[in-house]
Short mmCIF file of C-alpha atoms and ligand atoms in Angstrom, two decimals:
data_model
loop_
_atom_site.label_atom_id
_atom_site.label_comp_id
_atom_site.label_asym_id
_atom_site.label_seq_id
_atom_site.Cartn_x
_atom_site.Cartn_y
_atom_site.Cartn_z
CA MET A 1 6.53 116.41 110.20
CA LEU A 2 8.85 118.48 108.22
CA LEU A 3 10.50 121.62 109.19
CA HIS A 4 11.30 124.55 106.81
CA HIS A 5 14.53 125.85 108.80
CA ASN A 6 18.17 127.46 108.49
CA PRO A 7 19.98 126.39 111.78
CA ALA A 8 21.51 130.12 111.84
CA SER A 9 17.84 131.31 112.75
CA PRO A 10 16.97 131.94 116.63
CA PHE A 11 13.63 131.66 115.51
CA VAL A 12 14.41 127.80 113.97
CA ARG A 13 16.35 127.11 117.32
CA MET A 14 13.48 128.27 119.58
CA VAL A 15 11.45 125.67 117.87
CA ARG A 16 13.91 122.98 117.56
CA VAL A 17 15.00 123.30 121.58
CA LEU A 18 10.98 122.51 122.49
CA ALA A 19 11.14 119.36 119.98
CA HIS A 20 14.04 117.86 121.78
CA GLU A 21 12.87 118.97 125.55
CA THR A 22 9.30 116.72 124.69
CA GLY A 23 11.05 114.54 122.90
CA GLN A 24 9.70 115.06 119.20
CA ALA A 25 12.72 116.06 117.45
CA ASP A 26 12.82 112.61 115.75
CA ASP A 27 9.74 113.03 114.78
CA ILE A 28 10.78 116.36 112.12
CA GLU A 29 12.35 115.99 109.21
CA GLU A 30 14.47 119.02 108.22
CA SER A 31 14.44 120.85 104.56
CA VAL A 32 17.37 123.73 105.06
CA ALA A 33 16.19 126.96 103.11
CA THR A 34 18.65 129.83 102.69
CA ILE A 35 16.21 132.69 103.29
CA LEU A 36 17.30 136.35 101.91
CA PRO A 37 14.83 138.79 103.04
CA ILE A 38 14.66 140.12 99.25
CA GLU A 39 14.15 136.28 97.34
CA ARG A 40 11.20 134.39 97.28
CA HIS A 41 12.44 131.49 98.34
CA ALA A 42 10.85 128.82 96.50
CA ALA A 43 10.03 125.76 98.60
CA THR A 44 9.57 127.61 101.93
CA SER A 45 7.31 129.74 99.61
CA ASP A 46 5.29 126.88 98.54
CA ALA A 47 4.31 126.03 102.15
CA ASN A 48 3.91 129.03 103.47
CA PRO A 49 2.64 132.00 101.62
CA LEU A 50 4.52 134.19 103.32
CA GLY A 51 7.84 132.21 102.77
CA ARG A 52 9.07 132.56 106.15
CA ILE A 53 11.20 130.21 108.60
CA PRO A 54 10.13 128.17 110.44
CA THR A 55 7.13 126.84 108.87
CA LEU A 56 6.77 123.50 110.14
CA VAL A 57 4.00 121.18 107.89
CA THR A 58 2.26 118.38 109.96
CA ASP A 59 1.92 114.67 108.60
CA ASP A 60 -1.26 116.02 107.54
CA GLY A 61 0.35 118.38 104.94
CA GLU A 62 -0.90 121.52 106.97
CA ALA A 63 1.53 124.59 107.61
CA ILE A 64 2.25 125.73 110.65
CA PHE A 65 3.72 129.39 111.83
CA ASP A 66 5.41 131.17 112.97
CA SER A 67 7.79 129.96 115.74
CA ARG A 68 5.07 131.09 118.44
CA VAL A 69 2.18 128.89 116.65
CA ILE A 70 4.86 125.92 116.13
CA CYS A 71 5.82 125.88 119.64
CA ALA A 72 2.35 126.05 120.99
CA TYR A 73 1.73 123.34 118.43
CA LEU A 74 4.87 121.16 119.13
CA ALA A 75 3.83 121.69 123.02
CA ASN A 76 0.48 120.54 122.34
CA ARG A 77 1.00 117.62 120.25
CA ALA A 78 3.13 116.05 123.24
CA GLY A 79 0.53 117.41 125.88
CA ASN A 80 3.14 119.52 127.74
CA THR A 81 1.47 122.27 129.43
CA GLU A 82 4.50 123.42 131.58
CA ILE A 83 6.58 124.45 128.64
CA HIS A 84 3.63 126.34 127.12
CA PRO A 85 1.57 127.66 129.83
CA SER A 86 -0.49 130.08 127.28
CA THR A 87 -2.58 131.34 130.76
CA ASN A 88 0.60 132.37 132.50
CA PHE A 89 0.92 135.86 130.98
CA ARG A 90 4.62 136.26 132.80
CA VAL A 91 5.94 133.33 130.99
CA MET A 92 4.13 134.45 127.55
CA THR A 93 5.80 137.94 128.13
CA LEU A 94 8.91 136.71 128.73
CA PHE A 95 8.41 134.65 125.25
CA ALA A 96 7.23 137.96 123.84
CA LEU A 97 10.50 139.79 125.37
CA ALA A 98 12.66 137.18 123.88
CA GLN A 99 10.73 137.06 120.41
CA GLY A 100 11.63 141.12 120.44
CA LEU A 101 15.12 140.72 121.22
CA CYS A 102 15.06 138.48 118.03
CA ASP A 103 13.42 140.44 115.99
CA SER A 104 16.17 143.52 116.66
CA ALA A 105 19.14 140.83 116.44
CA VAL A 106 17.76 139.52 113.30
CA ASN A 107 17.12 143.17 112.04
CA LEU A 108 20.23 144.49 112.63
CA ARG A 109 22.33 141.20 110.89
CA TYR A 110 20.35 141.81 107.84
CA GLU A 111 20.70 146.06 108.30
CA THR A 112 24.73 145.43 108.76
CA GLY A 113 25.42 142.27 106.85
CA LEU A 114 23.34 142.20 104.28
CA ARG A 115 22.25 145.86 102.78
CA PRO A 116 24.62 147.86 100.99
CA GLU A 117 26.78 150.08 103.10
CA ALA A 118 25.57 153.29 101.21
CA LEU A 119 22.03 152.57 101.89
CA GLN A 120 22.38 151.75 105.59
CA TRP A 121 20.32 153.78 107.81
CA ASP A 122 22.58 154.81 111.21
CA GLN A 123 19.28 155.77 113.15
CA TRP A 124 18.02 152.58 112.71
CA ILE A 125 20.85 150.59 113.25
CA ASN A 126 21.70 152.25 116.72
CA ARG A 127 18.09 152.13 117.70
CA GLN A 128 18.21 148.10 117.06
CA ARG A 129 21.31 148.48 119.34
CA GLU A 130 19.67 150.85 122.09
CA ARG A 131 16.62 148.27 121.90
CA ILE A 132 18.80 145.16 122.59
CA GLY A 133 20.91 146.43 125.48
CA ILE A 134 17.63 147.91 127.09
CA VAL A 135 16.31 144.20 126.87
CA LEU A 136 18.89 142.21 127.78
CA ASP A 137 18.97 144.81 131.08
CA ASP A 138 15.65 143.89 131.62
CA LEU A 139 16.02 140.32 131.32
CA ASN A 140 19.02 140.49 133.78
CA ALA A 141 17.23 143.09 136.39
CA ASN A 142 13.49 141.46 136.63
CA TRP A 143 13.40 138.19 134.63
CA GLN A 144 15.55 135.77 137.15
CA ASP A 145 13.26 134.14 138.56
CA ASP A 146 11.24 133.13 135.61
CA LEU A 147 14.37 131.97 133.48
CA SER A 148 15.16 129.06 136.79
CA ALA A 149 12.50 127.22 134.83
CA VAL A 150 12.17 125.40 131.01
CA HIS A 151 9.52 126.85 129.23
CA VAL A 152 8.95 128.74 125.94
CA GLY A 153 10.15 132.05 127.79
CA SER A 154 13.55 130.52 129.10
CA ILE A 155 14.17 128.65 125.80
CA GLY A 156 13.15 132.02 123.67
CA VAL A 157 15.91 134.10 125.85
CA ALA A 158 18.96 131.40 125.55
CA ALA A 159 18.07 131.52 121.62
CA ALA A 160 18.29 134.79 121.23
CA LEU A 161 21.42 134.64 123.79
CA GLY A 162 22.87 132.08 121.51
CA TYR A 163 22.33 134.07 118.54
CA LEU A 164 23.88 137.43 119.75
CA ASP A 165 27.18 134.87 120.59
CA PHE A 166 26.52 133.07 117.32
CA ARG A 167 26.52 136.75 115.00
CA TYR A 168 27.73 139.63 117.27
CA PRO A 169 30.58 137.63 119.50
CA ASP A 170 32.08 141.11 120.42
CA LEU A 171 29.38 142.59 122.04
CA GLY A 172 30.21 141.70 125.40
CA TRP A 173 26.34 141.25 126.47
CA ARG A 174 27.40 139.64 129.70
CA ASP A 175 29.12 142.78 130.81
CA GLY A 176 27.22 143.90 133.80
CA ARG A 177 25.10 140.99 133.42
CA ASP A 178 25.96 138.26 136.30
CA GLY A 179 22.96 136.74 136.50
CA LEU A 180 21.97 136.43 132.60
CA ALA A 181 25.30 135.20 131.99
CA ALA A 182 24.74 132.76 134.52
CA PHE A 183 21.19 131.41 132.88
CA TYR A 184 23.10 131.07 129.89
CA GLU A 185 25.72 129.46 130.89
CA SER A 186 24.01 126.73 132.68
CA PHE A 187 20.91 126.39 130.22
CA SER A 188 23.19 126.06 126.91
CA GLN A 189 24.54 122.84 128.67
CA ARG A 190 20.95 121.29 128.10
CA PRO A 191 21.11 118.55 125.32
CA SER A 192 18.41 120.50 123.15
CA MET A 193 20.99 123.36 123.37
CA GLN A 194 24.23 121.22 122.50
CA ALA A 195 21.93 119.50 119.74
CA THR A 196 20.80 123.09 117.85
CA VAL A 197 23.92 125.01 118.36
CA PRO A 198 23.79 127.62 115.56
CA GLY A 199 26.09 127.39 112.17
C1 BEZ B 201 21.16 134.44 110.00
O1 BEZ B 201 22.15 133.77 109.08
O2 BEZ B 201 21.80 135.14 110.69
C2 BEZ B 201 19.70 134.04 109.90
C3 BEZ B 201 19.04 133.31 109.45
C4 BEZ B 201 18.17 133.33 108.95
C5 BEZ B 201 16.93 133.69 109.89
C6 BEZ B 201 17.41 134.64 110.51
C7 BEZ B 201 18.71 135.30 110.93
#
């Protein structure tokens, strides 16, 4: 299998962590794509008309995307329903929450790191920051039990928190969120996380 990816992306990290956790990392070759939201990336676009990462091309040449579908594919390939319990709607909702947190964090990065300053939209930036804060509070208050197992929900949250540390080291997301900080401290020690540190 070939994974079109960029190691900075939290969506890619979810996929790579799940691949490690299910013993499939060695089955995946990786092709690094530097994706800009305003430019077509040829190799990725040849595999996926959306031109987005992560895109996984199977050994049969079939392209699978986005990160949610790749996680489902890899879990199914490994015969592991615990890591992707598709009828456990609590876990799948936690996965969706993590995906949304990553959406806001990456959107914020594009707006503040790539968009020319004169074109930046303060209200939109503020709304992304607000959403990030509200989701972090919710994760800290309401999801601790669910985060204690290894599945797409906890993997997604860990990937999102790792991305916040990577792109927003001064955000202080741990402040007042001891439970969430403890979860990340422990989860980030897993070999799957150590092998996929963003960079
Ligand atoms: C980043 O550099 O922050 C990034 C790169 C690819 C996808 C998402 C984020």
